[in-house]
């Protein structure tokens, strides 16, 4: 989601206001906003700052760009510091919200979400991780998720005239493409984000909360069906069974060989074309197919939420900034500028003209996120799902391996049980 190499600098209200005072020497209040590197272009931030300050004469924006490297510890430290010098509004990864909400460090924005910000239209994969019980802490800003990137020339050569819209069509088409030295699909054996979508489509989960305790659920019948579909699809290519999509980077594999499809965010196409310019006009995109043609498959939704620090000295001013950024005007503008999915299903039409983003938006409407618990980070640190996938793809009994992986997940999510 953060792939653009933009020369983003710290943007402050000083870019559009020569001083911190209004006529009559009334002092403006400064709202400090932390945004992540490459989430928004410099030009977007300039225009947003100017527009916001014109409409809020008593407020000044101080937007500071942060690096993703080490950001969790930095944000956690800032949220615990009540000296008044920290950020008021912070951009965080959607699945990171539970880490920060734990312990009352974030402002509860439930009222604004329901009254002003159209909570019922938010993308579920952004909204769910930002919610804890009855409280909404994370406010959806933008999303990105996986689609299928495919070679139009290889589809045409195989006699496939349109992208598949169901899983069974996808398997059949991929089987046709997997011939003559071509790989029907390159799918690494440990691409657990893609597996998660298949599990969710079957009605399963990676983990579920029961009686206030989280338990791994890869061994449920639904989750096992998702893994079985992954096994069947992965076999129609030569992806490694013991590595994820970054080892080696799948963009390079797609660019360098006769690979018909990969599952990736649309932005990866830029890397593919850089490595093989001959593919510039041959790349197409379609949503990950679902079980029926009625709707695309469920996908893991990544992206960012905006949160307000619990110790902000002016929550009204902080929420005004959040409301402006997530409102239809600027959220749509951000999506068009950066090729993101807007935060609401009702705004998908804003990116309909871009094939890759439109495919992404179709999937995002049914997106999900990882279990909403601070301990999920511990699961990913030594991810048992990857080991489980490799064992199944190399012939081990799926039910046995699923029970083993589920027990490890439970141990990480409920270490005292």
Short mmCIF file of C-alpha atoms in Angstrom, two decimals:
data_model
loop_
_atom_site.label_atom_id
_atom_site.label_comp_id
_atom_site.label_asym_id
_atom_site.label_seq_id
_atom_site.Cartn_x
_atom_site.Cartn_y
_atom_site.Cartn_z
CA UNK A 1 0.00 0.00 0.00
CA UNK A 2 2.95 2.25 0.45
CA UNK A 3 4.91 1.75 -2.72
CA UNK A 4 5.17 5.21 -4.24
CA UNK A 5 8.60 6.80 -3.98
CA UNK A 6 7.46 10.35 -3.56
CA UNK A 7 9.52 13.21 -2.24
CA UNK A 8 7.08 13.95 0.55
CA UNK A 9 8.13 16.59 3.01
CA UNK A 10 6.67 17.98 6.21
CA UNK A 11 3.73 20.13 5.26
CA UNK A 12 2.52 22.71 7.71
CA UNK A 13 -0.04 25.43 7.73
CA UNK A 14 2.84 27.88 7.25
CA UNK A 15 2.82 26.93 3.56
CA UNK A 16 -0.41 28.82 3.14
CA UNK A 17 -0.31 31.15 6.11
CA UNK A 18 2.66 33.41 6.62
CA UNK A 19 2.12 33.62 10.36
CA UNK A 20 0.26 31.93 13.16
CA UNK A 21 -2.04 34.84 13.86
CA UNK A 22 -5.32 35.94 12.40
CA UNK A 23 -6.05 39.63 11.78
CA UNK A 24 -6.55 41.24 15.14
CA UNK A 25 -3.78 39.04 16.57
CA UNK A 26 -6.09 36.25 17.69
CA UNK A 27 -3.86 33.23 18.12
CA UNK A 28 -4.65 30.18 16.05
CA UNK A 29 -4.76 26.75 17.63
CA UNK A 30 -2.34 24.29 16.05
CA UNK A 31 -3.48 20.76 15.28
CA UNK A 32 -0.54 18.38 14.89
CA UNK A 33 -1.16 15.59 12.41
CA UNK A 34 1.10 12.59 11.80
CA UNK A 35 0.70 11.06 8.35
CA UNK A 36 2.76 8.24 6.89
CA UNK A 37 5.33 8.56 4.14
CA UNK A 38 3.88 8.02 0.65
CA UNK A 39 0.25 7.90 1.83
CA UNK A 40 -0.49 11.25 0.18
CA UNK A 41 1.40 13.36 -2.30
CA UNK A 42 2.96 16.68 -1.34
CA UNK A 43 0.61 18.51 -3.69
CA UNK A 44 -2.45 16.85 -2.16
CA UNK A 45 -1.36 17.91 1.32
CA UNK A 46 -0.74 21.48 0.18
CA UNK A 47 -4.21 21.75 -1.31
CA UNK A 48 -5.90 20.10 1.67
CA UNK A 49 -4.10 22.34 4.15
CA UNK A 50 -5.06 25.50 2.26
CA UNK A 51 -8.68 24.43 1.94
CA UNK A 52 -8.99 23.35 5.57
CA UNK A 53 -7.47 26.53 6.98
CA UNK A 54 -9.69 28.71 4.79
CA UNK A 55 -12.71 27.00 6.32
CA UNK A 56 -11.36 26.95 9.88
CA UNK A 57 -9.95 30.39 10.55
CA UNK A 58 -9.04 29.55 14.14
CA UNK A 59 -7.01 26.43 13.30
CA UNK A 60 -3.56 25.84 11.86
CA UNK A 61 -2.34 22.46 10.58
CA UNK A 62 1.08 21.08 11.35
CA UNK A 63 1.34 17.91 9.24
CA UNK A 64 4.41 15.83 9.99
CA UNK A 65 5.41 12.89 7.79
CA UNK A 66 6.44 9.67 9.53
CA UNK A 67 8.27 6.55 8.37
CA UNK A 68 6.64 3.13 8.72
CA UNK A 69 9.89 1.73 10.06
CA UNK A 70 9.61 1.70 13.86
CA UNK A 71 6.27 3.52 13.83
CA UNK A 72 4.48 1.26 16.32
CA UNK A 73 6.86 2.07 19.16
CA UNK A 74 6.91 5.75 18.19
CA UNK A 75 3.13 6.06 18.17
CA UNK A 76 2.77 4.08 21.38
CA UNK A 77 5.24 6.39 23.12
CA UNK A 78 3.48 9.49 21.80
CA UNK A 79 0.08 8.27 22.98
CA UNK A 80 1.42 7.75 26.50
CA UNK A 81 2.97 11.23 26.64
CA UNK A 82 0.45 13.72 28.01
CA UNK A 83 2.83 16.69 28.01
CA UNK A 84 0.92 18.30 25.15
CA UNK A 85 3.70 18.18 22.59
CA UNK A 86 2.56 15.06 20.76
CA UNK A 87 0.27 14.54 17.78
CA UNK A 88 -3.46 15.15 17.92
CA UNK A 89 -4.37 13.11 14.83
CA UNK A 90 -2.42 10.05 13.65
CA UNK A 91 -2.62 7.87 10.55
CA UNK A 92 -2.22 4.21 11.50
CA UNK A 93 -2.42 0.94 9.61
CA UNK A 94 -5.97 -0.41 9.86
CA UNK A 95 -4.88 -3.58 11.66
CA UNK A 96 -2.75 -1.57 14.10
CA UNK A 97 -5.70 0.22 15.71
CA UNK A 98 -6.26 -2.49 18.38
CA UNK A 99 -2.65 -2.07 19.51
CA UNK A 100 -3.21 1.61 20.24
CA UNK A 101 -6.78 1.42 21.53
CA UNK A 102 -5.72 -0.97 24.28
CA UNK A 103 -5.48 0.91 27.57
CA UNK A 104 -7.65 3.91 26.67
CA UNK A 105 -5.01 5.80 24.68
CA UNK A 106 -7.38 6.84 21.86
CA UNK A 107 -10.40 9.10 21.77
CA UNK A 108 -13.78 7.43 21.29
CA UNK A 109 -15.21 8.75 18.01
CA UNK A 110 -18.40 6.70 17.96
CA UNK A 111 -20.76 9.68 18.04
CA UNK A 112 -19.07 11.49 15.15
CA UNK A 113 -18.89 8.23 13.19
CA UNK A 114 -22.62 7.66 13.40
CA UNK A 115 -23.81 11.25 13.22
CA UNK A 116 -21.44 12.87 10.72
CA UNK A 117 -19.19 10.42 8.93
CA UNK A 118 -21.51 7.77 7.42
CA UNK A 119 -20.31 4.78 9.43
CA UNK A 120 -22.83 2.42 7.81
CA UNK A 121 -21.17 2.91 4.39
CA UNK A 122 -17.55 2.32 5.44
CA UNK A 123 -15.49 -0.50 3.97
CA UNK A 124 -15.72 -3.33 6.51
CA UNK A 125 -12.03 -4.20 6.28
CA UNK A 126 -11.14 -0.69 7.48
CA UNK A 127 -13.99 -0.18 9.93
CA UNK A 128 -13.88 -3.46 11.85
CA UNK A 129 -10.31 -3.22 13.17
CA UNK A 130 -11.06 0.32 14.35
CA UNK A 131 -13.95 -0.85 16.51
CA UNK A 132 -13.64 -2.26 20.00
CA UNK A 133 -16.93 -3.41 21.45
CA UNK A 134 -19.30 -0.48 21.08
CA UNK A 135 -16.57 2.13 20.57
CA UNK A 136 -15.16 3.35 17.26
CA UNK A 137 -11.55 4.50 17.56
CA UNK A 138 -10.20 4.13 14.02
CA UNK A 139 -11.83 6.11 11.21
CA UNK A 140 -11.37 4.62 7.70
CA UNK A 141 -9.29 6.77 5.36
CA UNK A 142 -8.23 4.70 2.34
CA UNK A 143 -7.86 1.08 1.33
CA UNK A 144 -5.94 -1.19 -1.01
CA UNK A 145 -6.32 -4.91 -1.52
CA UNK A 146 -5.37 -7.76 -3.80
CA UNK A 147 -6.76 -8.39 -7.26
CA UNK A 148 -5.69 -10.73 -10.04
CA UNK A 149 -3.13 -9.22 -12.43
CA UNK A 150 -3.13 -11.15 -15.69
CA UNK A 151 -1.52 -11.30 -19.13
CA UNK A 152 -4.10 -10.45 -21.78
CA UNK A 153 -2.01 -12.04 -24.53
CA UNK A 154 -1.76 -15.38 -22.73
CA UNK A 155 -5.49 -15.37 -21.99
CA UNK A 156 -6.20 -14.71 -25.67
CA UNK A 157 -3.84 -17.46 -26.78
CA UNK A 158 -5.65 -19.90 -24.49
CA UNK A 159 -9.01 -18.92 -25.97
CA UNK A 160 -10.23 -17.19 -22.79
CA UNK A 161 -12.30 -14.20 -23.87
CA UNK A 162 -13.21 -12.75 -20.47
CA UNK A 163 -11.87 -13.00 -16.92
CA UNK A 164 -13.48 -15.63 -14.69
CA UNK A 165 -16.14 -14.56 -12.22
CA UNK A 166 -16.41 -17.71 -10.09
CA UNK A 167 -13.86 -19.90 -8.38
CA UNK A 168 -14.65 -22.91 -10.53
CA UNK A 169 -14.25 -20.83 -13.70
CA UNK A 170 -10.97 -19.55 -12.29
CA UNK A 171 -9.67 -23.07 -11.76
CA UNK A 172 -10.78 -24.17 -15.23
CA UNK A 173 -9.22 -21.14 -16.95
CA UNK A 174 -6.02 -21.44 -14.96
CA UNK A 175 -5.78 -25.08 -15.99
CA UNK A 176 -6.00 -24.05 -19.67
CA UNK A 177 -3.30 -21.41 -19.12
CA UNK A 178 -1.00 -23.89 -17.40
CA UNK A 179 0.35 -25.44 -20.61
CA UNK A 180 2.96 -24.97 -23.29
CA UNK A 181 5.60 -23.83 -20.82
CA UNK A 182 3.33 -21.21 -19.24
CA UNK A 183 2.41 -21.07 -15.58
CA UNK A 184 -1.33 -20.73 -15.21
CA UNK A 185 -0.71 -18.80 -12.01
CA UNK A 186 2.26 -17.98 -9.82
CA UNK A 187 1.05 -18.40 -6.24
CA UNK A 188 3.63 -18.75 -3.50
CA UNK A 189 2.89 -21.45 -0.96
CA UNK A 190 2.90 -19.12 2.04
CA UNK A 191 0.74 -16.27 0.71
CA UNK A 192 -1.45 -16.36 3.80
CA UNK A 193 -3.26 -13.11 3.03
CA UNK A 194 -4.68 -14.70 -0.13
CA UNK A 195 -5.53 -17.87 1.79
CA UNK A 196 -7.39 -15.76 4.36
CA UNK A 197 -9.81 -14.56 1.67
CA UNK A 198 -10.64 -18.11 0.65
CA UNK A 199 -11.23 -19.08 4.28
CA UNK A 200 -13.52 -16.09 4.83
CA UNK A 201 -15.45 -16.90 1.65
CA UNK A 202 -16.19 -20.33 3.09
CA UNK A 203 -17.49 -18.82 6.31
CA UNK A 204 -14.38 -19.57 8.33
CA UNK A 205 -11.91 -17.43 10.26
CA UNK A 206 -8.27 -17.39 11.25
CA UNK A 207 -9.36 -17.02 14.87
CA UNK A 208 -12.57 -16.30 16.76
CA UNK A 209 -13.41 -14.86 20.14
CA UNK A 210 -15.46 -17.00 22.47
CA UNK A 211 -16.25 -16.12 26.09
CA UNK A 212 -13.82 -13.17 25.82
CA UNK A 213 -10.96 -15.45 24.74
CA UNK A 214 -9.47 -15.78 21.27
CA UNK A 215 -8.94 -19.21 19.72
CA UNK A 216 -7.32 -20.27 16.46
CA UNK A 217 -9.87 -21.77 14.05
CA UNK A 218 -7.92 -23.02 11.05
CA UNK A 219 -9.19 -26.50 11.89
CA UNK A 220 -12.87 -25.64 11.32
CA UNK A 221 -14.52 -27.36 8.32
CA UNK A 222 -14.98 -23.98 6.61
CA UNK A 223 -11.32 -23.00 7.04
CA UNK A 224 -10.21 -26.40 5.75
CA UNK A 225 -12.34 -25.91 2.63
CA UNK A 226 -10.57 -22.59 2.06
CA UNK A 227 -7.19 -24.27 2.33
CA UNK A 228 -8.26 -26.99 -0.08
CA UNK A 229 -9.17 -24.42 -2.72
CA UNK A 230 -5.81 -22.71 -2.18
CA UNK A 231 -4.06 -26.07 -2.68
CA UNK A 232 -5.89 -26.73 -5.95
CA UNK A 233 -5.16 -23.26 -7.32
CA UNK A 234 -1.52 -23.18 -6.21
CA UNK A 235 -0.87 -26.50 -7.98
CA UNK A 236 -1.61 -24.86 -11.36
CA UNK A 237 1.72 -23.08 -11.32
CA UNK A 238 5.25 -23.48 -10.02
CA UNK A 239 5.20 -21.21 -6.99
CA UNK A 240 7.47 -22.37 -4.14
CA UNK A 241 5.69 -24.22 -1.35
CA UNK A 242 8.07 -23.00 1.36
CA UNK A 243 8.16 -19.22 0.71
CA UNK A 244 5.83 -16.23 0.56
CA UNK A 245 5.14 -13.83 -2.31
CA UNK A 246 8.18 -11.67 -1.49
CA UNK A 247 10.74 -14.49 -1.62
CA UNK A 248 11.41 -14.10 -4.45
CA UNK A 249 9.40 -10.95 -5.23
CA UNK A 250 6.55 -12.09 -7.44
CA UNK A 251 6.72 -8.97 -9.61
CA UNK A 252 10.09 -10.14 -10.88
CA UNK A 253 8.82 -13.67 -11.49
CA UNK A 254 5.85 -12.34 -13.44
CA UNK A 255 8.03 -9.96 -15.47
CA UNK A 256 10.68 -12.52 -16.24
CA UNK A 257 8.69 -15.58 -17.17
CA UNK A 258 5.58 -16.74 -18.96
CA UNK A 259 3.28 -16.37 -15.97
CA UNK A 260 -0.41 -15.82 -16.76
CA UNK A 261 -1.61 -14.53 -13.36
CA UNK A 262 -0.59 -13.38 -9.91
CA UNK A 263 -2.65 -12.22 -6.93
CA UNK A 264 -1.37 -8.80 -5.86
CA UNK A 265 -2.28 -5.15 -5.36
CA UNK A 266 -2.66 -3.35 -8.72
CA UNK A 267 0.27 -1.06 -7.97
CA UNK A 268 2.61 -3.99 -8.46
CA UNK A 269 1.98 -3.66 -12.18
CA UNK A 270 4.28 -0.62 -12.20
CA UNK A 271 7.15 -2.74 -10.94
CA UNK A 272 6.38 -5.44 -13.50
CA UNK A 273 6.47 -2.98 -16.39
CA UNK A 274 9.70 -1.40 -15.16
CA UNK A 275 11.31 -4.81 -15.27
CA UNK A 276 9.72 -5.80 -18.58
CA UNK A 277 8.47 -2.81 -20.63
CA UNK A 278 7.11 -5.18 -23.30
CA UNK A 279 4.25 -6.03 -20.94
CA UNK A 280 3.00 -2.44 -20.71
CA UNK A 281 -0.08 -3.02 -22.86
CA UNK A 282 -0.61 -6.67 -21.92
CA UNK A 283 -1.59 -6.35 -18.27
CA UNK A 284 -5.19 -6.56 -17.11
CA UNK A 285 -6.93 -6.75 -13.74
CA UNK A 286 -9.99 -8.49 -12.32
CA UNK A 287 -11.34 -9.01 -8.79
CA UNK A 288 -10.47 -12.25 -7.03
CA UNK A 289 -13.41 -14.47 -8.06
CA UNK A 290 -15.99 -15.52 -5.49
CA UNK A 291 -17.87 -18.76 -5.01
CA UNK A 292 -20.62 -17.43 -7.27
CA UNK A 293 -20.77 -14.73 -9.92
CA UNK A 294 -23.05 -12.68 -7.67
CA UNK A 295 -20.11 -11.10 -5.83
CA UNK A 296 -16.31 -11.09 -5.91
CA UNK A 297 -14.30 -13.09 -3.44
CA UNK A 298 -13.52 -11.82 0.05
CA UNK A 299 -10.08 -10.24 0.32
CA UNK A 300 -7.82 -8.97 3.04
CA UNK A 301 -8.16 -5.19 3.09
CA UNK A 302 -5.13 -3.15 3.97
CA UNK A 303 -4.95 0.58 4.27
CA UNK A 304 -5.08 3.28 6.90
CA UNK A 305 -7.37 4.62 9.59
CA UNK A 306 -7.15 7.97 11.33
CA UNK A 307 -7.19 8.11 15.13
CA UNK A 308 -7.29 10.93 17.67
CA UNK A 309 -4.95 10.81 20.64
CA UNK A 310 -6.83 10.46 23.91
CA UNK A 311 -4.83 13.25 25.54
CA UNK A 312 -5.37 15.83 22.79
CA UNK A 313 -6.01 19.26 24.27
CA UNK A 314 -8.73 20.06 21.73
CA UNK A 315 -10.70 17.04 20.58
CA UNK A 316 -13.12 19.27 18.67
CA UNK A 317 -10.29 20.63 16.52
CA UNK A 318 -8.77 17.16 16.03
CA UNK A 319 -12.08 15.67 14.93
CA UNK A 320 -12.58 18.55 12.52
CA UNK A 321 -9.36 17.53 10.76
CA UNK A 322 -10.40 13.87 10.69
CA UNK A 323 -13.84 14.78 9.38
CA UNK A 324 -12.35 16.80 6.54
CA UNK A 325 -9.87 14.11 5.50
CA UNK A 326 -12.40 11.26 5.53
CA UNK A 327 -15.24 13.29 4.01
CA UNK A 328 -16.36 12.62 0.45
CA UNK A 329 -14.55 15.59 -1.10
CA UNK A 330 -11.01 14.93 0.09
CA UNK A 331 -11.28 11.17 0.44
CA UNK A 332 -12.32 10.92 -3.20
CA UNK A 333 -9.54 13.30 -4.21
CA UNK A 334 -6.98 11.19 -2.35
CA UNK A 335 -8.23 8.01 -4.01
CA UNK A 336 -7.95 9.54 -7.48
CA UNK A 337 -4.54 11.04 -6.78
CA UNK A 338 -2.96 7.95 -5.23
CA UNK A 339 -4.99 5.14 -6.89
CA UNK A 340 -6.56 4.02 -3.62
CA UNK A 341 -10.01 2.70 -2.82
CA UNK A 342 -12.14 5.38 -1.09
CA UNK A 343 -13.32 4.66 2.44
CA UNK A 344 -16.99 4.13 1.54
CA UNK A 345 -18.63 1.66 -0.81
CA UNK A 346 -20.76 4.54 -2.13
CA UNK A 347 -17.63 6.33 -3.41
CA UNK A 348 -16.36 3.45 -5.56
CA UNK A 349 -17.55 5.21 -8.70
CA UNK A 350 -14.85 7.82 -8.20
CA UNK A 351 -12.19 5.33 -9.31
CA UNK A 352 -14.24 3.44 -11.91
CA UNK A 353 -12.11 4.79 -14.74
CA UNK A 354 -8.97 2.96 -13.57
CA UNK A 355 -9.19 -0.77 -14.34
CA UNK A 356 -6.92 -1.90 -11.52
CA UNK A 357 -8.44 0.36 -8.90
CA UNK A 358 -11.98 -0.51 -10.00
CA UNK A 359 -11.17 -4.21 -9.57
CA UNK A 360 -9.74 -3.40 -6.16
CA UNK A 361 -12.83 -1.45 -5.12
CA UNK A 362 -15.10 -4.34 -6.10
CA UNK A 363 -13.19 -6.64 -3.78
CA UNK A 364 -12.90 -4.07 -0.99
CA UNK A 365 -16.67 -3.94 -0.67
CA UNK A 366 -16.40 -7.44 0.81
CA UNK A 367 -13.03 -7.01 2.48
CA UNK A 368 -11.99 -8.25 5.88
CA UNK A 369 -9.09 -7.70 8.24
CA UNK A 370 -7.10 -9.86 10.62
CA UNK A 371 -8.57 -10.60 14.08
CA UNK A 372 -9.10 -7.39 16.03
CA UNK A 373 -6.88 -8.03 19.01
CA UNK A 374 -3.55 -6.45 20.04
CA UNK A 375 -2.03 -9.93 20.30
CA UNK A 376 -2.41 -10.64 16.57
CA UNK A 377 0.95 -8.96 16.04
CA UNK A 378 2.48 -11.79 18.09
CA UNK A 379 0.92 -14.35 15.75
CA UNK A 380 2.42 -12.66 12.69
CA UNK A 381 5.85 -12.38 14.33
CA UNK A 382 6.35 -16.16 14.04
CA UNK A 383 3.49 -16.96 11.73
CA UNK A 384 2.23 -20.55 12.18
CA UNK A 385 -0.14 -20.12 9.23
CA UNK A 386 2.81 -20.12 6.83
CA UNK A 387 4.21 -23.36 8.24
CA UNK A 388 0.74 -24.91 8.09
CA UNK A 389 0.37 -24.01 4.43
CA UNK A 390 3.74 -25.46 3.48
CA UNK A 391 3.02 -28.72 5.28
CA UNK A 392 -0.33 -29.14 3.55
CA UNK A 393 1.06 -28.27 0.12
CA UNK A 394 3.82 -30.85 0.53
CA UNK A 395 1.42 -33.66 1.37
CA UNK A 396 0.73 -33.57 5.10
CA UNK A 397 -2.76 -34.23 6.45
CA UNK A 398 -4.64 -30.89 6.41
CA UNK A 399 -6.79 -31.56 9.48
CA UNK A 400 -3.81 -32.59 11.62
CA UNK A 401 -1.74 -29.60 10.55
CA UNK A 402 -4.67 -27.22 11.00
CA UNK A 403 -5.15 -28.38 14.58
CA UNK A 404 -1.46 -27.87 15.28
CA UNK A 405 -1.47 -24.35 13.77
CA UNK A 406 -4.70 -23.41 15.53
CA UNK A 407 -3.22 -24.42 18.88
CA UNK A 408 -0.20 -22.17 18.23
CA UNK A 409 -2.47 -19.27 17.32
CA UNK A 410 -4.50 -19.79 20.49
CA UNK A 411 -1.31 -19.82 22.54
CA UNK A 412 -0.27 -16.44 21.12
CA UNK A 413 -3.69 -14.85 21.47
CA UNK A 414 -4.39 -16.20 24.96
CA UNK A 415 -0.94 -16.79 26.48
CA UNK A 416 -2.29 -17.26 30.01
CA UNK A 417 -4.78 -19.98 29.05
#
